[in-house]
Coordinates of C-alpha atoms and ligand atoms in Angstrom, one line a residue:
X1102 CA -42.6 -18.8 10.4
X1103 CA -39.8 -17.7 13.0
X1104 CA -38.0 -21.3 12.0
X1105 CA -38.2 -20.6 8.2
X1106 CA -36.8 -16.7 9.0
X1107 CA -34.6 -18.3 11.1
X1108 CA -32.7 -20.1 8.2
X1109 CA -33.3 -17.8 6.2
X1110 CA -31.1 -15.7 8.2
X1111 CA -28.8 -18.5 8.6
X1112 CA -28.8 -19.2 4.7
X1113 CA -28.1 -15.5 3.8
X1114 CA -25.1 -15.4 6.5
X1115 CA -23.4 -18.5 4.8
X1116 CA -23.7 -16.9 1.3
X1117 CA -22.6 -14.1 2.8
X1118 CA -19.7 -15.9 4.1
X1119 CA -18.9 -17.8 1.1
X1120 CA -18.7 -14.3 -0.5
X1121 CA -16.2 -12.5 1.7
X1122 CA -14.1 -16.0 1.3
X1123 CA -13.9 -15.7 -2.7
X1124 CA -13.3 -12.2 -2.1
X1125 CA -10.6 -12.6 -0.2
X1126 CA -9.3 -15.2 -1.9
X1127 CA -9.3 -12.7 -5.0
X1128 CA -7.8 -10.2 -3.5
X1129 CA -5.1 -12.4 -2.4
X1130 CA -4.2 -14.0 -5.5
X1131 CA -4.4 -10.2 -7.2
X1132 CA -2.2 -9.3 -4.7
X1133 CA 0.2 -11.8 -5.3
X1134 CA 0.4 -11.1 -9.6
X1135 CA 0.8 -7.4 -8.1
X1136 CA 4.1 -8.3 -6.0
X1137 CA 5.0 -10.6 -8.7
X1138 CA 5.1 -7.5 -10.9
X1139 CA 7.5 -5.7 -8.1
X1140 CA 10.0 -8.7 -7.2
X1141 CA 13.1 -7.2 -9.3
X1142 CA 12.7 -3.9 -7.4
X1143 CA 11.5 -5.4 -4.4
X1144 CA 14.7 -7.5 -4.4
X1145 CA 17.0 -4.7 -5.0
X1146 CA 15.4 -3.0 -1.8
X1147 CA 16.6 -5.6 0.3
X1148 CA 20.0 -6.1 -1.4
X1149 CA 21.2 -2.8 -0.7
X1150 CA 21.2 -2.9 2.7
X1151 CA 22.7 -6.1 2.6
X1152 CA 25.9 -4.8 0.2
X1153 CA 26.0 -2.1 2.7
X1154 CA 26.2 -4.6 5.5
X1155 CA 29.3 -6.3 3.8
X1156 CA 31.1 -3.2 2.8
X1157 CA 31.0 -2.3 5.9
X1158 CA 31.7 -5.3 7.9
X1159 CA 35.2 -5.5 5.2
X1160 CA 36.2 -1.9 6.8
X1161 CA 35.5 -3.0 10.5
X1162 CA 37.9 -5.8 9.3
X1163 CA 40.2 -3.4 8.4
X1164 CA 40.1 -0.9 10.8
X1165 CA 40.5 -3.6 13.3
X1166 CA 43.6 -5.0 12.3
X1167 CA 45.1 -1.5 13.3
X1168 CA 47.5 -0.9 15.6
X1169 CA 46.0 0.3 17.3
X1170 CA 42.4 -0.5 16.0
X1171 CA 40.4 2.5 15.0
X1172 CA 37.4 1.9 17.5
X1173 CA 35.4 5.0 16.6
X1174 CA 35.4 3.9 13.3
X1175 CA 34.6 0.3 13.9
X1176 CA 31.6 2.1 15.9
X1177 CA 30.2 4.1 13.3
X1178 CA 30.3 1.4 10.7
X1179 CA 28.4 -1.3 13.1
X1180 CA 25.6 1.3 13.5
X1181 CA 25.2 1.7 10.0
X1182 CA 25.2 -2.2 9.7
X1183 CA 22.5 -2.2 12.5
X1184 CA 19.8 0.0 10.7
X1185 CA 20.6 -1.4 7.5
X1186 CA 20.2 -4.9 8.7
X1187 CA 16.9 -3.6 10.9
X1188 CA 15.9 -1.8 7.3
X1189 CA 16.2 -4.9 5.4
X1190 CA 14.0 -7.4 7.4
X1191 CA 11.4 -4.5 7.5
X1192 CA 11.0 -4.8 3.8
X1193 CA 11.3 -8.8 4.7
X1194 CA 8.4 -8.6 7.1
X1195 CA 5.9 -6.2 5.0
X1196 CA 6.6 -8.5 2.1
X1197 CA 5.8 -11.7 4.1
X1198 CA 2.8 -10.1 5.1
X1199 CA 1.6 -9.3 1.8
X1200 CA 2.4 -12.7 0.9
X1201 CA 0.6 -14.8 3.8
X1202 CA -2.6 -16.1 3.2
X1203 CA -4.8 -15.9 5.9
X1204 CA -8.5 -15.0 6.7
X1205 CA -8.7 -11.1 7.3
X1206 CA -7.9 -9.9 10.4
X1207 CA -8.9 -6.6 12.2
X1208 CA -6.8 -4.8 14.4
X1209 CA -6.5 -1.2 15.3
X1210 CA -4.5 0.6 13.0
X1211 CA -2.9 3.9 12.1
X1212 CA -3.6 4.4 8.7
X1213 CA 0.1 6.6 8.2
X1214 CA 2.1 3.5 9.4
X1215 CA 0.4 1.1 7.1
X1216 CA 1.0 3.8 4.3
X1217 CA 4.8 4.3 5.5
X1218 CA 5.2 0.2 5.9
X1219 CA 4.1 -0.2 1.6
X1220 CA 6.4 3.1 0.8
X1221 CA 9.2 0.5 2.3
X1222 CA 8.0 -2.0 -0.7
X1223 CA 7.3 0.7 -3.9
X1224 CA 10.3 3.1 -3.6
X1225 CA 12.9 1.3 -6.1
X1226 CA 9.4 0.9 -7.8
X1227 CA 9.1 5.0 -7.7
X1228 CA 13.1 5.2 -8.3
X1229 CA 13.0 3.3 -11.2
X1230 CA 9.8 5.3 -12.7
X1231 CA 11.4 8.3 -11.6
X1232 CA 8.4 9.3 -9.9
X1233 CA 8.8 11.3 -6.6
X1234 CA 6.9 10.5 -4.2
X1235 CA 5.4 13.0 -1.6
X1236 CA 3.9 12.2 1.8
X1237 CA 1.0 14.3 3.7
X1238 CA 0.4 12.3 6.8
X1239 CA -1.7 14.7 9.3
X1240 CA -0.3 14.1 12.7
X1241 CA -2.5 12.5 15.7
X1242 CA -4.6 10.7 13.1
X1243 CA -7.3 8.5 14.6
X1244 CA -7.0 4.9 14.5
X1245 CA -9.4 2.4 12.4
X1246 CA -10.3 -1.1 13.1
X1247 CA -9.3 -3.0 9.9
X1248 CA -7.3 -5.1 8.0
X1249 CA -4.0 -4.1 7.5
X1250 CA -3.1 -6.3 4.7
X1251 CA -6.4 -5.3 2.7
X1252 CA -6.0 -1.7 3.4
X1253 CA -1.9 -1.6 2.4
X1254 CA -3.0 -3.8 -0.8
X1255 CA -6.1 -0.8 -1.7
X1256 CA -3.1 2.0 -1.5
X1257 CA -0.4 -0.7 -3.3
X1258 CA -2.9 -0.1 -6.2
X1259 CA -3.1 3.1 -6.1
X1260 CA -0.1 4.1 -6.0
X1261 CA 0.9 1.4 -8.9
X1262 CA -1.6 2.9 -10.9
X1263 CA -0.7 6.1 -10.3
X1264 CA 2.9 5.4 -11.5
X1265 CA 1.7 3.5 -14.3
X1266 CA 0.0 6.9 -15.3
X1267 CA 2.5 9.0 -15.1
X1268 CA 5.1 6.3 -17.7
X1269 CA 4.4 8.2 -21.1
X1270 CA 4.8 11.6 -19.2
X1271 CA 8.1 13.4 -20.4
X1272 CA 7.1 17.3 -19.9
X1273 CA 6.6 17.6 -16.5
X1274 CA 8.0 15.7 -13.0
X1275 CA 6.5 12.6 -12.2
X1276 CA 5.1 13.4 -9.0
X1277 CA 2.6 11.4 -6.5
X1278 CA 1.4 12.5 -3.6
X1279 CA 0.0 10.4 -0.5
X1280 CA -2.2 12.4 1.6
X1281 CA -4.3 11.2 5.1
X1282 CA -6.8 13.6 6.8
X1283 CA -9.1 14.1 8.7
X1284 CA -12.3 14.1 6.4
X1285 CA -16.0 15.5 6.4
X1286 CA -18.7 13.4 8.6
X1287 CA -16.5 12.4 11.1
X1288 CA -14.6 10.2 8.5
X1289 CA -10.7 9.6 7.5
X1290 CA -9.2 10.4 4.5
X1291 CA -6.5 9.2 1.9
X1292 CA -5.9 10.5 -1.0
X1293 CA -3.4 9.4 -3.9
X1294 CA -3.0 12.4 -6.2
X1295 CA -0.6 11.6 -9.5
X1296 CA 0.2 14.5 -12.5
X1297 CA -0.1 11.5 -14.9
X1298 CA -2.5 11.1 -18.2
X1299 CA -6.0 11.6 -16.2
X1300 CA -8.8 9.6 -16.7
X1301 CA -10.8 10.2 -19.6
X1302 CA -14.7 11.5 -18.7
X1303 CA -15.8 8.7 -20.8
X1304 CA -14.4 5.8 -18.7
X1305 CA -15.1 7.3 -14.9
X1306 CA -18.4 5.8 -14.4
X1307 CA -16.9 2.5 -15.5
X1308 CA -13.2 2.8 -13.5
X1309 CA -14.0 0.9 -10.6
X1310 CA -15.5 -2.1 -12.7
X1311 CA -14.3 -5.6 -12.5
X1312 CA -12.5 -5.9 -15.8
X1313 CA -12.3 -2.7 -16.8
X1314 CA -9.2 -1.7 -18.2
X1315 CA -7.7 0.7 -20.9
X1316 CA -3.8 -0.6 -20.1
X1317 CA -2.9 -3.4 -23.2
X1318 CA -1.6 -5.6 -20.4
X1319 CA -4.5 -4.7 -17.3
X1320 CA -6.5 -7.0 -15.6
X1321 CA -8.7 -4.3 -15.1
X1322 CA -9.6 -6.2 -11.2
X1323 CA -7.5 -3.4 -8.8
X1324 CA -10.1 -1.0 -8.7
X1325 CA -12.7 -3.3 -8.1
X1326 CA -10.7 -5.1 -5.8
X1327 CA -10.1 -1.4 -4.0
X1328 CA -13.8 -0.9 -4.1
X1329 CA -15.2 -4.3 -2.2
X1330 CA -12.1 -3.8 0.5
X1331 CA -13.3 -0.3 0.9
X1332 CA -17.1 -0.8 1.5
X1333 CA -16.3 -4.1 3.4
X1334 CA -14.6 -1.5 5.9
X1335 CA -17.4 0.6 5.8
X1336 CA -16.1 3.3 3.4
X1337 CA -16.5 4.9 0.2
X1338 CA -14.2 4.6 -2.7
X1339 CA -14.0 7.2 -5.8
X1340 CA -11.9 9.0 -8.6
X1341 CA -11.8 12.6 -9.3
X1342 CA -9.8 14.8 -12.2
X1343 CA -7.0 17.3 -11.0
X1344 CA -7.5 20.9 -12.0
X1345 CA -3.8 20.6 -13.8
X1346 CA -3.1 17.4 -15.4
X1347 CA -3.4 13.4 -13.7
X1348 CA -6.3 12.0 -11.4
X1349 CA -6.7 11.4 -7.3
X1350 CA -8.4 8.8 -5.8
X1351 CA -9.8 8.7 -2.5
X1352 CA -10.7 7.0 -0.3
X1353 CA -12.3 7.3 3.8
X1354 CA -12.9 5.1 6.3
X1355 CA -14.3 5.0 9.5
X1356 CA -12.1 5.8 12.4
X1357 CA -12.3 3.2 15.3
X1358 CA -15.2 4.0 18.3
X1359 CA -14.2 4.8 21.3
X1360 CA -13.7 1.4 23.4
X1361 CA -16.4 3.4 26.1
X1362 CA -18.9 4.0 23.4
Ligands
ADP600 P1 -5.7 -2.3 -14.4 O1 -4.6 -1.5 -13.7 O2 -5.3 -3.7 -14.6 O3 -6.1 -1.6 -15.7 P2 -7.5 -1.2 -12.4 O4 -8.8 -1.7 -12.0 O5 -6.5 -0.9 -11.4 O6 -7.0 -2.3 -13.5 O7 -7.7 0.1 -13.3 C1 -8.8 0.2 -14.2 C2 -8.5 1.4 -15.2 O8 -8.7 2.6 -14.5 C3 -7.2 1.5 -15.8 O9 -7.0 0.6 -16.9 C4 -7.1 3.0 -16.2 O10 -7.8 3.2 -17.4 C5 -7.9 3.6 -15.1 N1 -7.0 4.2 -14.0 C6 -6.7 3.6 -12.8 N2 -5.9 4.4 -12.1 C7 -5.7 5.5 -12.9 C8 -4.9 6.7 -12.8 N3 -4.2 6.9 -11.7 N4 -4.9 7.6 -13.8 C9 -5.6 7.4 -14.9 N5 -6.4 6.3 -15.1 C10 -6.4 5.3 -14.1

């Protein structure tokens, strides 16, 4: 009886395994069409800097041939070249990150620097969409033990979505708002607010569905996608109406126990 409970066990934990596998296999290849979708602007993000870097490597040029050279100059301009050089292989690495395949990985985290790493990756996206974006990071937020590609893919959604919401809106800015907090029950909070067409009553019990979609072109998989990363981190998932117009979803997760606990 112990033996046959015993595989049992051992039979549920391989299914289980083979589950989180194809999940994460999912989530990788949705991730993937997603950054597919952002490549022009994610491209122009890193070309900038890099025009900047020329321009002002042909004005060092200049200012060095002088007589005599105009050091301070040559000064300023090498510091901008620095942080844009330092900018553009940020946007390198996040990408890369996004990219790799490998097996989930947790870590302790801060939730506001995996939120301020994808803003690096969406804000030609949000430029282009002439949606401003606003940020609400509450200082000294705990950490969470998770996986930082997984989480930054859940709020790459989001925040897609929440542009996409906002494209037939003409009347009123395009705004979206991140927010992390402190929640209720001891749990953190981020929120992804947008003033875009809102979520019809009809469809919220149905949102976070695989294949649910009301966009001609959706997969109707992010949500869902969202909602196993979510609970697989020990968290709850769900979408809400704004009093004025557009929808926020939320999310919490656990923040990381104490290493003495
Ligand atoms: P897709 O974006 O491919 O449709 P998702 O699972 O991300 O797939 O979203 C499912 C559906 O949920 C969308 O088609 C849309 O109807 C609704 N939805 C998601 N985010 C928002 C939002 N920010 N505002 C309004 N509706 C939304």
């Amino acid at each position: 009886c112990v033996l046959v409970s015993l595989m049992d066990v051992t039979e549920r934990n391989r299914t289980q395994e083979a589950l989180q596998q194809a999940q994460a296999e999912l989530a990788h290849v949705t991730r993937l069409t997603t950054l597919g979708e952002l490549t022009a602007s994610i491209a122009h993000e890193v070309n900038q800097p890099l025009a900047a870097i020329v321009t002002n490597g042909e004005a060092c040029l200049r200012w060095l041939a002088y007589r005599p050279p105009e050091l301070e100059e040559v000064r300023g301009a090498v510091e901008s070249m620095i942080s844009d050089g330092v900018r553009a292989s940020e946007v390198v690495w996040g990408l890369r990150e996004l990219l790799k395949k490998s097996n989930p990985q947790r870590t302790l985290l801060n939730l506001n620097e995996v939120i301020e790493q994808l803003v690096l990756l969406v804000e030609r996206e949000l430029l282009n969409n002439r949606v401003t974006l606003r940020l609400e990071l509450a200082p000294a937020l705990r950490e969470v033990f998770g996986d930082r590609v997984q989480l930054q893919q859940v709020i790459m959604n989001l925040v897609i979505n929440g542009i996409q919401s906002m494209a037939s809106v003409t009347d009123r800015p395009r705004e979206l708002l991140i927010r992390s907090c402190e929640g209720e029950d001891d749990q953190l909070m981020i929120e992804v607010r947008d003033r875009g067409s809102g979520i019809d009553p009809r469809d919220m019990q149905q949102l976070f569905n695989a294949f649910f979609t009301t966009k001609p072109n959706g997969m109707g998989m992010g949500l869902s996608i969202c909602r196993s990363i979510i609970e697989a981190h020990g968290g709850r998932i769900w979408a809400s109406s704004n009093v004025g117009p557009g929808a926020t979803f939320t999310f919490t997760v656990s923040p990381a126990r104490e290493s003495s606990s």
